[in-house]
Tab-separated table of C-alpha atoms and ligand atoms in Angstrom:
chain	number	residue	atom	x	y	z
P	1	MET	CA	109.250	109.597	89.556
P	2	HIS	CA	110.482	110.731	92.683
P	3	ARG	CA	114.221	112.008	92.891
P	4	ILE	CA	116.092	112.120	96.152
P	5	ASP	CA	119.753	113.693	95.969
P	6	LEU	CA	122.314	112.042	98.291
P	7	ALA	CA	125.268	114.333	98.897
P	8	LEU	CA	128.297	112.904	100.635
P	9	THR	CA	131.937	113.989	100.688
P	10	GLY	CA	133.118	112.790	97.621
P	11	ALA	CA	130.057	111.312	96.219
P	12	THR	CA	126.882	112.853	95.497
P	13	TYR	CA	124.299	110.699	93.641
P	14	PRO	CA	120.732	110.531	92.618
P	15	ILE	CA	118.150	107.884	93.909
P	16	PHE	CA	114.982	107.780	91.543
P	17	VAL	CA	111.868	106.101	92.876
P	18	GLY	CA	109.117	105.235	90.421
P	19	HIS	CA	106.507	102.486	89.011
P	20	ASP	CA	107.268	100.498	85.938
P	21	ILE	CA	110.573	102.204	85.026
P	22	LEU	CA	113.042	99.239	84.686
P	23	GLY	CA	112.890	100.004	80.968
P	24	GLU	CA	114.099	103.253	81.619
P	25	LEU	CA	117.346	102.386	83.134
P	26	GLY	CA	119.566	102.398	80.190
P	27	GLY	CA	118.838	106.167	79.441
P	28	HIS	CA	119.889	107.006	82.977
P	29	CYS	CA	123.069	105.015	82.716
P	30	ARG	CA	123.900	106.639	79.479
P	31	ASP	CA	123.592	110.095	81.297
P	32	LEU	CA	126.185	109.028	83.875
P	33	ALA	CA	128.889	108.728	81.144
P	34	LEU	CA	129.940	105.256	82.391
P	35	GLY	CA	131.776	102.738	79.932
P	36	ARG	CA	130.486	100.646	77.455
P	37	GLN	CA	131.207	97.416	79.113
P	38	MET	CA	129.253	96.328	82.219
P	39	ALA	CA	128.188	93.431	84.430
P	40	LEU	CA	124.617	93.062	85.504
P	41	ILE	CA	124.815	90.868	88.849
P	42	THR	CA	121.633	89.296	89.968
P	43	ASP	CA	120.463	86.099	91.750
P	44	GLU	CA	118.133	83.364	90.137
P	45	SER	CA	115.066	84.165	91.526
P	46	VAL	CA	115.381	88.101	90.551
P	47	ALA	CA	116.574	86.859	87.008
P	48	GLU	CA	113.340	84.863	86.620
P	49	HIS	CA	111.400	88.302	86.787
P	50	TYR	CA	113.604	91.258	85.945
P	51	LEU	CA	116.816	90.017	84.069
P	52	GLN	CA	115.373	90.418	80.689
P	53	PRO	CA	113.710	93.680	80.834
P	54	VAL	CA	116.724	95.126	82.762
P	55	ALA	CA	119.479	93.554	80.196
P	56	GLU	CA	117.151	94.778	77.265
P	57	SER	CA	116.828	98.433	78.588
P	58	LEU	CA	120.924	98.531	78.921
P	59	ARG	CA	121.536	96.873	75.554
P	60	SER	CA	119.477	99.216	73.859
P	61	ALA	CA	121.278	102.182	75.532
P	62	GLY	CA	124.181	100.782	73.914
P	63	PHE	CA	125.957	98.879	76.868
P	64	GLN	CA	127.665	95.342	76.418
P	65	VAL	CA	126.176	93.480	79.047
P	66	LEU	CA	127.555	90.341	81.116
P	67	GLU	CA	124.893	88.892	82.819
P	68	VAL	CA	126.033	87.193	86.035
P	69	VAL	CA	123.455	85.211	88.030
P	70	TYR	CA	124.395	83.080	90.753
P	71	ALA	CA	122.182	81.151	93.207
P	72	GLY	CA	121.340	83.833	95.572
P	73	GLY	CA	120.364	83.725	99.499
P	74	GLU	CA	122.295	84.632	102.552
P	75	GLU	CA	124.323	81.166	102.237
P	76	SER	CA	125.890	82.676	98.784
P	77	LYS	CA	127.011	85.994	100.583
P	78	ASN	CA	130.556	84.866	100.876
P	79	LEU	CA	133.868	85.268	99.288
P	80	GLN	CA	133.798	81.919	97.228
P	81	GLU	CA	130.710	83.577	95.419
P	82	VAL	CA	132.584	86.865	94.806
P	83	GLU	CA	135.681	84.965	93.479
P	84	GLY	CA	133.387	83.237	90.894
P	85	ILE	CA	131.982	86.598	89.680
P	86	PHE	CA	135.683	88.056	89.605
P	87	ALA	CA	136.637	84.984	87.377
P	88	GLN	CA	133.735	85.865	84.901
P	89	MET	CA	134.588	89.496	84.791
P	90	ILE	CA	138.236	88.788	84.253
P	91	LYS	CA	137.681	86.214	81.270
P	92	ALA	CA	135.412	88.722	79.789
P	93	GLU	CA	138.679	90.804	79.803
P	94	PHE	CA	136.745	93.607	81.912
P	95	ASP	CA	139.127	96.673	82.424
P	96	ARG	CA	139.184	99.656	84.599
P	97	GLY	CA	136.524	101.152	82.342
P	98	THR	CA	133.663	98.676	83.033
P	99	TRP	CA	131.127	99.044	85.785
P	100	ILE	CA	128.326	96.940	87.521
P	101	ALA	CA	124.738	96.943	88.607
P	102	ALA	CA	123.317	95.231	91.404
P	103	LEU	CA	119.791	93.986	90.224
P	104	GLY	CA	118.181	92.282	93.325
P	105	GLY	CA	117.807	92.262	97.318
P	106	GLY	CA	120.085	93.420	99.759
P	107	VAL	CA	122.378	90.329	99.390
P	108	VAL	CA	122.957	91.009	95.769
P	109	GLY	CA	123.515	94.731	96.508
P	110	ASP	CA	126.059	93.986	99.219
P	111	MET	CA	127.776	91.704	97.357
P	112	ALA	CA	127.875	93.328	93.837
P	113	GLY	CA	128.831	96.482	95.755
P	114	PHE	CA	131.631	94.836	97.435
P	115	VAL	CA	132.803	93.325	93.855
P	116	ALA	CA	132.762	96.919	92.682
P	117	SER	CA	134.861	98.172	95.327
P	118	THR	CA	137.462	95.610	94.783
P	119	TYR	CA	137.432	94.802	91.139
P	120	LEU	CA	140.817	96.494	89.974
P	121	ARG	CA	140.959	98.526	93.260
P	122	GLY	CA	137.346	99.492	92.644
P	123	VAL	CA	135.142	100.222	89.465
P	124	PRO	CA	131.702	102.171	89.547
P	125	TYR	CA	128.282	100.572	90.184
P	126	ILE	CA	124.608	101.282	90.384
P	127	GLN	CA	121.992	99.827	92.597
P	128	VAL	CA	118.673	98.383	91.346
P	129	PRO	CA	116.906	97.239	94.445
P	130	THR	CA	114.027	94.875	94.221
P	131	THR	CA	112.918	94.027	97.930
P	132	ILE	CA	111.686	96.557	100.429
P	133	VAL	CA	114.837	96.090	102.574
P	134	ALA	CA	117.027	96.977	99.549
P	135	GLN	CA	114.786	99.888	98.453
P	136	VAL	CA	114.685	101.418	101.899
P	137	ASP	CA	117.684	100.793	103.295
P	138	SER	CA	120.588	98.233	102.022
P	139	SER	CA	120.913	100.123	98.404
P	140	ILE	CA	121.602	103.539	100.135
P	141	GLY	CA	124.824	104.535	101.916
P	142	GLY	CA	127.456	102.685	100.441
P	143	LYS	CA	128.033	99.963	102.808
P	144	THR	CA	129.065	96.521	100.783
P	145	GLY	CA	130.366	93.246	102.095
P	146	VAL	CA	130.022	89.565	102.385
P	147	ASN	CA	129.848	87.055	105.456
P	148	HIS	CA	132.572	85.196	106.860
P	149	ALA	CA	132.188	81.483	108.340
P	150	LEU	CA	132.646	83.365	111.683
P	151	GLY	CA	130.181	86.030	111.318
P	152	LYS	CA	127.995	88.114	109.379
P	153	ASN	CA	129.025	91.148	107.144
P	154	LEU	CA	132.664	90.893	108.364
P	155	ILE	CA	134.128	91.691	105.367
P	156	GLY	CA	133.523	94.818	103.663
P	157	ALA	CA	134.080	98.479	102.244
P	158	PHE	CA	132.449	101.516	102.009
P	159	HIS	CA	131.752	102.396	98.269
P	160	GLN	CA	129.107	104.705	97.056
P	161	PRO	CA	127.228	103.735	94.107
P	162	HIS	CA	126.615	106.138	91.081
P	163	LEU	CA	122.859	105.957	90.971
P	164	VAL	CA	120.191	103.851	92.840
P	165	PHE	CA	116.974	103.274	90.608
P	166	ILE	CA	114.043	102.071	92.582
P	167	ASP	CA	110.872	100.419	90.553
P	168	THR	CA	108.457	99.910	93.398
P	169	SER	CA	106.538	97.644	90.967
P	170	ALA	CA	109.056	94.954	91.379
P	171	LEU	CA	107.927	94.529	95.059
P	172	ARG	CA	104.578	93.082	93.635
P	173	SER	CA	106.378	89.893	93.019
P	174	LEU	CA	108.101	89.730	96.664
P	175	PRO	CA	107.021	86.370	98.299
P	176	ARG	CA	104.751	87.482	101.369
P	177	ARG	CA	107.303	86.783	104.036
P	178	GLU	CA	110.029	89.004	102.647
P	179	LEU	CA	107.393	91.786	102.415
P	180	VAL	CA	106.571	91.633	106.047
P	181	SER	CA	110.074	91.326	106.913
P	182	GLY	CA	110.969	94.270	104.757
P	183	MET	CA	108.093	96.365	106.405
P	184	ALA	CA	109.825	95.950	109.750
P	185	GLU	CA	112.602	98.165	108.337
P	186	VAL	CA	109.683	100.751	107.230
P	187	VAL	CA	108.068	100.440	110.761
P	188	LYS	CA	111.509	101.295	112.303
P	189	HIS	CA	112.037	104.227	109.938
P	190	ALA	CA	108.647	105.674	111.220
P	191	LEU	CA	109.545	104.906	114.875
P	192	ILE	CA	112.803	106.677	114.830
P	193	ARG	CA	111.853	109.881	112.542
P	194	ASP	CA	108.319	110.059	111.456
P	195	GLU	CA	105.178	110.190	113.427
P	196	GLU	CA	103.624	111.148	110.416
P	197	LEU	CA	104.709	107.925	108.553
P	198	PHE	CA	103.558	105.910	111.736
P	199	ALA	CA	100.323	107.313	111.622
P	200	PHE	CA	99.921	106.256	107.688
P	201	LEU	CA	100.893	102.795	108.676
P	202	GLU	CA	98.247	102.551	111.272
P	203	ASP	CA	95.819	103.295	108.761
P	204	ARG	CA	96.899	101.449	105.618
P	205	LEU	CA	99.288	98.655	106.952
P	206	GLU	CA	97.292	95.805	105.877
P	207	ASP	CA	97.103	97.382	102.382
P	208	VAL	CA	100.769	97.803	102.017
P	209	ALA	CA	101.619	94.403	103.353
P	210	ALA	CA	99.332	92.859	100.681
P	211	MET	CA	100.814	95.416	98.404
P	212	GLU	CA	97.520	96.718	97.411
P	213	LEU	CA	98.345	100.609	97.471
P	214	ASP	CA	98.021	102.347	94.282
P	215	PRO	CA	101.302	103.339	92.419
P	216	GLU	CA	101.379	106.811	93.536
P	217	THR	CA	100.914	105.926	97.320
P	218	LEU	CA	103.399	103.006	97.012
P	219	ASP	CA	106.140	105.312	95.340
P	220	TRP	CA	105.259	107.807	98.111
P	221	LEU	CA	105.804	105.515	100.777
P	222	ILE	CA	109.175	104.073	99.618
P	223	ALA	CA	110.657	107.649	98.658
P	224	ARG	CA	109.657	108.764	102.113
P	225	ASN	CA	111.637	105.756	103.556
P	226	VAL	CA	114.297	106.659	101.320
P	227	GLY	CA	114.493	110.401	102.502
P	228	ILE	CA	114.899	108.960	106.069
P	229	LYS	CA	117.754	106.840	105.468
P	230	ALA	CA	119.294	109.212	103.072
P	231	GLU	CA	118.912	111.897	105.849
P	232	VAL	CA	120.331	110.064	108.386
P	233	VAL	CA	123.198	108.774	106.228
P	234	THR	CA	124.226	112.143	105.119
P	235	ALA	CA	124.452	113.420	108.876
P	236	ASP	CA	126.806	110.605	109.538
P	237	GLU	CA	128.418	109.011	106.439
P	238	LYS	CA	130.771	106.369	108.301
P	239	GLU	CA	128.814	105.461	111.279
P	240	GLY	CA	130.405	107.661	113.962
P	241	GLY	CA	127.024	108.523	115.635
P	242	LEU	CA	123.727	109.210	114.507
P	243	ARG	CA	123.506	106.543	111.994
P	244	ALA	CA	123.408	104.187	115.106
P	245	ILE	CA	119.554	105.246	115.469
P	246	LEU	CA	118.993	102.990	112.417
P	247	ASN	CA	120.095	100.335	114.529
P	248	TYR	CA	116.839	100.523	116.718
P	249	GLY	CA	115.449	97.085	117.455
P	250	HIS	CA	118.652	95.478	116.343
P	251	THR	CA	120.505	94.562	119.263
P	252	ILE	CA	118.519	92.169	120.595
P	253	GLY	CA	117.034	91.387	116.965
P	254	HIS	CA	120.639	90.491	115.920
P	255	ALA	CA	121.198	88.635	118.763
P	256	ILE	CA	118.238	86.403	118.157
P	257	GLU	CA	119.361	85.694	114.792
P	258	SER	CA	122.757	84.943	115.990
P	259	ALA	CA	121.457	82.800	118.652
P	260	THR	CA	119.049	80.679	116.300
P	261	GLU	CA	121.851	80.281	113.832
P	262	TYR	CA	120.314	82.799	111.326
P	263	GLY	CA	117.955	79.880	110.159
P	264	ARG	CA	114.902	80.266	111.979
P	265	TYR	CA	113.876	83.941	111.330
P	266	LYS	CA	114.420	86.328	108.761
P	267	HIS	CA	116.235	89.668	109.625
P	268	GLY	CA	112.828	91.747	109.793
P	269	GLU	CA	111.380	89.177	111.842
P	270	ALA	CA	114.154	89.053	114.453
P	271	VAL	CA	113.851	93.207	114.074
P	272	ILE	CA	110.226	93.014	115.122
P	273	LEU	CA	111.144	90.784	118.149
P	274	GLY	CA	114.038	93.231	118.896
P	275	LEU	CA	111.861	96.266	118.696
P	276	ILE	CA	109.550	94.750	121.254
P	277	GLY	CA	112.177	94.067	123.309
P	278	ALA	CA	113.810	97.562	123.190
P	279	GLY	CA	109.934	99.044	123.597
P	280	GLU	CA	109.774	97.510	126.805
P	281	ILE	CA	113.246	98.737	128.048
P	282	ALA	CA	112.445	102.021	127.187
P	283	ARG	CA	109.274	101.865	129.231
P	284	ARG	CA	111.203	100.360	132.261
P	285	GLU	CA	113.728	103.093	131.856
P	286	GLU	CA	110.987	105.799	131.855
P	287	LEU	CA	111.975	107.188	128.415
P	288	TRP	CA	108.529	106.638	127.111
P	289	SER	CA	105.214	106.084	128.349
P	290	GLU	CA	103.287	102.382	128.593
P	291	GLN	CA	101.065	104.219	126.121
P	292	GLU	CA	103.764	104.892	123.505
P	293	ARG	CA	104.962	101.102	123.973
P	294	ARG	CA	101.546	99.780	123.374
P	295	ARG	CA	100.910	101.958	120.095
P	296	GLN	CA	104.389	100.377	118.690
P	297	ASP	CA	103.555	97.080	119.694
P	298	ALA	CA	100.180	97.224	118.381
P	299	LEU	CA	101.225	98.018	114.912
P	300	LEU	CA	104.113	95.419	115.021
P	301	GLU	CA	101.421	92.725	116.075
P	302	ARG	CA	99.527	93.667	112.908
P	303	LEU	CA	102.504	93.220	110.805
P	304	GLY	CA	102.955	89.899	112.357
P	305	VAL	CA	104.998	88.902	115.356
P	306	PRO	CA	106.916	85.529	115.035
P	307	GLU	CA	106.095	83.094	117.981
P	308	GLY	CA	108.017	80.612	119.994
P	309	LEU	CA	110.905	82.646	121.160
P	310	ALA	CA	110.547	80.860	124.742
P	311	SER	CA	112.240	77.662	123.323
P	312	VAL	CA	115.436	79.742	122.797
P	313	ALA	CA	117.377	79.952	126.088
P	314	THR	CA	117.451	83.678	127.426
P	315	GLU	CA	121.369	83.342	128.478
P	316	ARG	CA	122.009	82.581	124.962
P	317	ILE	CA	120.376	85.494	123.507
P	318	LEU	CA	121.683	87.775	126.125
P	319	ALA	CA	125.348	86.462	125.471
P	320	ARG	CA	124.909	87.619	121.929
P	321	THR	CA	124.064	90.882	122.592
P	322	LYS	CA	127.602	91.425	124.021
P	323	THR	CA	129.296	90.930	120.672
P	324	ASP	CA	126.952	94.103	119.344
P	325	LYS	CA	129.074	96.584	117.712
P	326	LYS	CA	127.706	99.473	119.606
P	327	ARG	CA	128.806	98.226	123.062
P	328	VAL	CA	131.191	100.130	125.064
P	329	ASN	CA	133.141	99.252	128.064
P	330	GLY	CA	131.081	96.001	128.763
P	331	LYS	CA	127.879	97.761	128.765
P	332	SER	CA	125.279	97.856	126.107
P	333	ARG	CA	124.613	101.126	124.116
P	334	LEU	CA	120.992	100.908	123.073
P	335	ILE	CA	118.641	102.835	120.969
P	336	LEU	CA	115.587	103.502	122.826
P	337	GLY	CA	112.210	105.228	122.148
P	338	ARG	CA	111.314	108.871	123.650
P	339	ARG	CA	107.991	108.747	121.875
P	340	ILE	CA	106.788	107.688	118.547
P	341	GLY	CA	109.013	109.373	115.864
P	342	GLU	CA	112.033	109.938	117.990
P	343	VAL	CA	114.630	107.878	119.604
P	344	GLU	CA	117.641	108.285	121.791
P	345	ILE	CA	120.963	106.792	122.011
P	346	VAL	CA	121.444	105.428	125.556
P	347	GLU	CA	124.785	104.524	126.923
P	348	GLY	CA	125.766	102.276	129.555
P	349	VAL	CA	122.756	99.735	129.801
P	350	GLY	CA	123.387	97.080	131.945
P	351	ASP	CA	122.887	93.253	131.108
P	352	GLU	CA	120.056	92.906	133.589
P	353	THR	CA	118.150	95.300	131.881
P	354	VAL	CA	118.776	94.000	128.382
P	355	ARG	CA	117.517	90.820	129.818
P	356	SER	CA	114.161	92.099	130.920
P	357	GLY	CA	113.497	93.121	127.517
P	358	ILE	CA	114.440	90.081	126.254
P	359	GLU	CA	112.257	87.833	128.986
P	360	TYR	CA	109.666	90.342	128.011
P	361	VAL	CA	109.301	89.348	124.441
P	362	GLN	CA	109.862	85.569	125.418
P	363	GLN	CA	106.808	85.810	127.816
P	364	ARG	CA	104.639	87.195	125.146
P	365	TYR	CA	105.415	85.444	121.770
F	405	LIG	N1	124.239	97.567	103.084
F	405	LIG	C1	123.418	97.692	104.203
F	405	LIG	O1	123.440	98.810	104.649
F	405	LIG	C2	122.320	96.806	104.436
F	405	LIG	C3	121.404	97.195	105.284
F	405	LIG	C4	120.410	96.270	105.578
F	405	LIG	C5	120.511	94.874	105.070
F	405	LIG	N2	121.771	94.725	104.572
F	405	LIG	C6	121.477	92.968	104.198
F	405	LIG	O2	120.825	92.882	103.294
F	405	LIG	C7	120.557	91.460	103.270
F	405	LIG	C8	119.102	91.034	103.181
F	405	LIG	O3	118.521	91.725	101.914
F	405	LIG	P1	117.208	91.236	101.326
F	405	LIG	O4	116.069	91.048	102.714
F	405	LIG	O5	116.732	92.250	100.312
F	405	LIG	O6	117.317	89.750	101.085
F	405	LIG	P2	117.956	88.815	99.741
F	405	LIG	O7	118.516	89.918	98.766
F	405	LIG	O8	118.123	87.415	99.980
F	405	LIG	O9	116.220	88.563	99.000
F	405	LIG	C9	115.167	88.206	99.648
F	405	LIG	C10	114.703	86.995	98.554
F	405	LIG	O10	113.851	87.612	97.760
F	405	LIG	C11	114.307	87.182	96.314
F	405	LIG	N3	113.923	88.483	95.677
F	405	LIG	C12	114.538	89.771	95.538
F	405	LIG	N4	113.599	90.496	94.829
F	405	LIG	C13	112.639	90.137	94.484
F	405	LIG	C14	111.289	90.590	93.533
F	405	LIG	N5	111.148	91.887	93.373
F	405	LIG	N6	110.379	89.479	93.462
F	405	LIG	C15	110.737	88.055	93.870
F	405	LIG	N7	111.436	87.693	94.668
F	405	LIG	C16	112.600	88.591	95.080
F	405	LIG	C17	115.629	86.865	96.391
F	405	LIG	O11	116.050	86.220	95.288
F	405	LIG	C18	115.934	86.305	97.482
F	405	LIG	O12	115.445	84.947	97.567
F	405	LIG	C19	121.203	90.946	104.348
F	405	LIG	O13	122.668	90.399	103.840
F	405	LIG	C20	121.767	92.019	105.126
F	405	LIG	O14	122.930	92.023	105.493
F	405	LIG	C21	122.640	95.405	104.125
């Protein structure tokens, strides 16, 4: 089992990565000296596969488990659903000594984390992530929250978990589209920070996407990505600067998701398109070479680039880039490639340049 310790101001917690380890969760939670009562929050699809072994492990470690299962999916990541979870915890007479476990993908993690950050002004929680997105990204760093009818992730809080417990064998039941979408973040990590990881992906991408890696290699891959996320988060806990590099591909990617009302692309699919757009901008700005751009895009093409973006008006996508949180003084702040494994935060990028990146993607895919 790999162990990565995340040391932040006021919170240090271990991230365990292993294969077939869900049965060991209860023992690890007992070591944390948390209260006896706990809520195990998950969604219906994850419950089908993993609720029973996780609940059993927690019960046999002496915890009193309230199982909270909700429909799941991005549509359910809202305050009404949170209210329903609060109601179940209040009815069960959960006091300040209780804690929460989030079992599932990024939606469960963000929402259960938000519940933990606000229930009785905050109770401890742990993350048991079961998607690639959640294992390499959303479970680490303490960003929690829900969507509002007027926008994604607008309501939330920073609340660090006490433990992140990653069982990579859970990835084997993930639907193919979720796997590909999650792999977009893995490729992004390699592009921003780790050329060696990029070379590994060039070598083994199809095996990863088909989940045909042996357990040791899969654990290594996930742990390496956890390491990258942990390193960046440690350097910049509250998103003052460096953490923005995790947003590589996200300015155009988010704009595409928003311009298509979040219904057409999975987040990772939109990020793939965003990475290609940003890659072209970096080439035009002479930050990196044509060769680097091609190397990036070749890997993304093997992963699968969704087609048909030309049917969405360029202006509509461009308009959505203007609500990007990184924007300063009417100009975009973009994360652009310097070389494979290194990016730069570039201020003052004009809309025409951003448009050229969007058009490039539209012309090709
Ligand atoms: N907090 C952060 O720092 C952060 C970072 C990135 C993304 N996010 C958030 O994460 C969310 C996306 O997360 P996601 O992609 O994990 O989506 P998700 O949680 O909706 O999971 C995707 C689907 O896979 C199912 N599923 C989960 N694990 C499974 C498994 N092991 N086997 C079979 N099915 C499984 C789920 O039920 C769901 O239907 C977004 O809401 C995004 O805003 C947060």
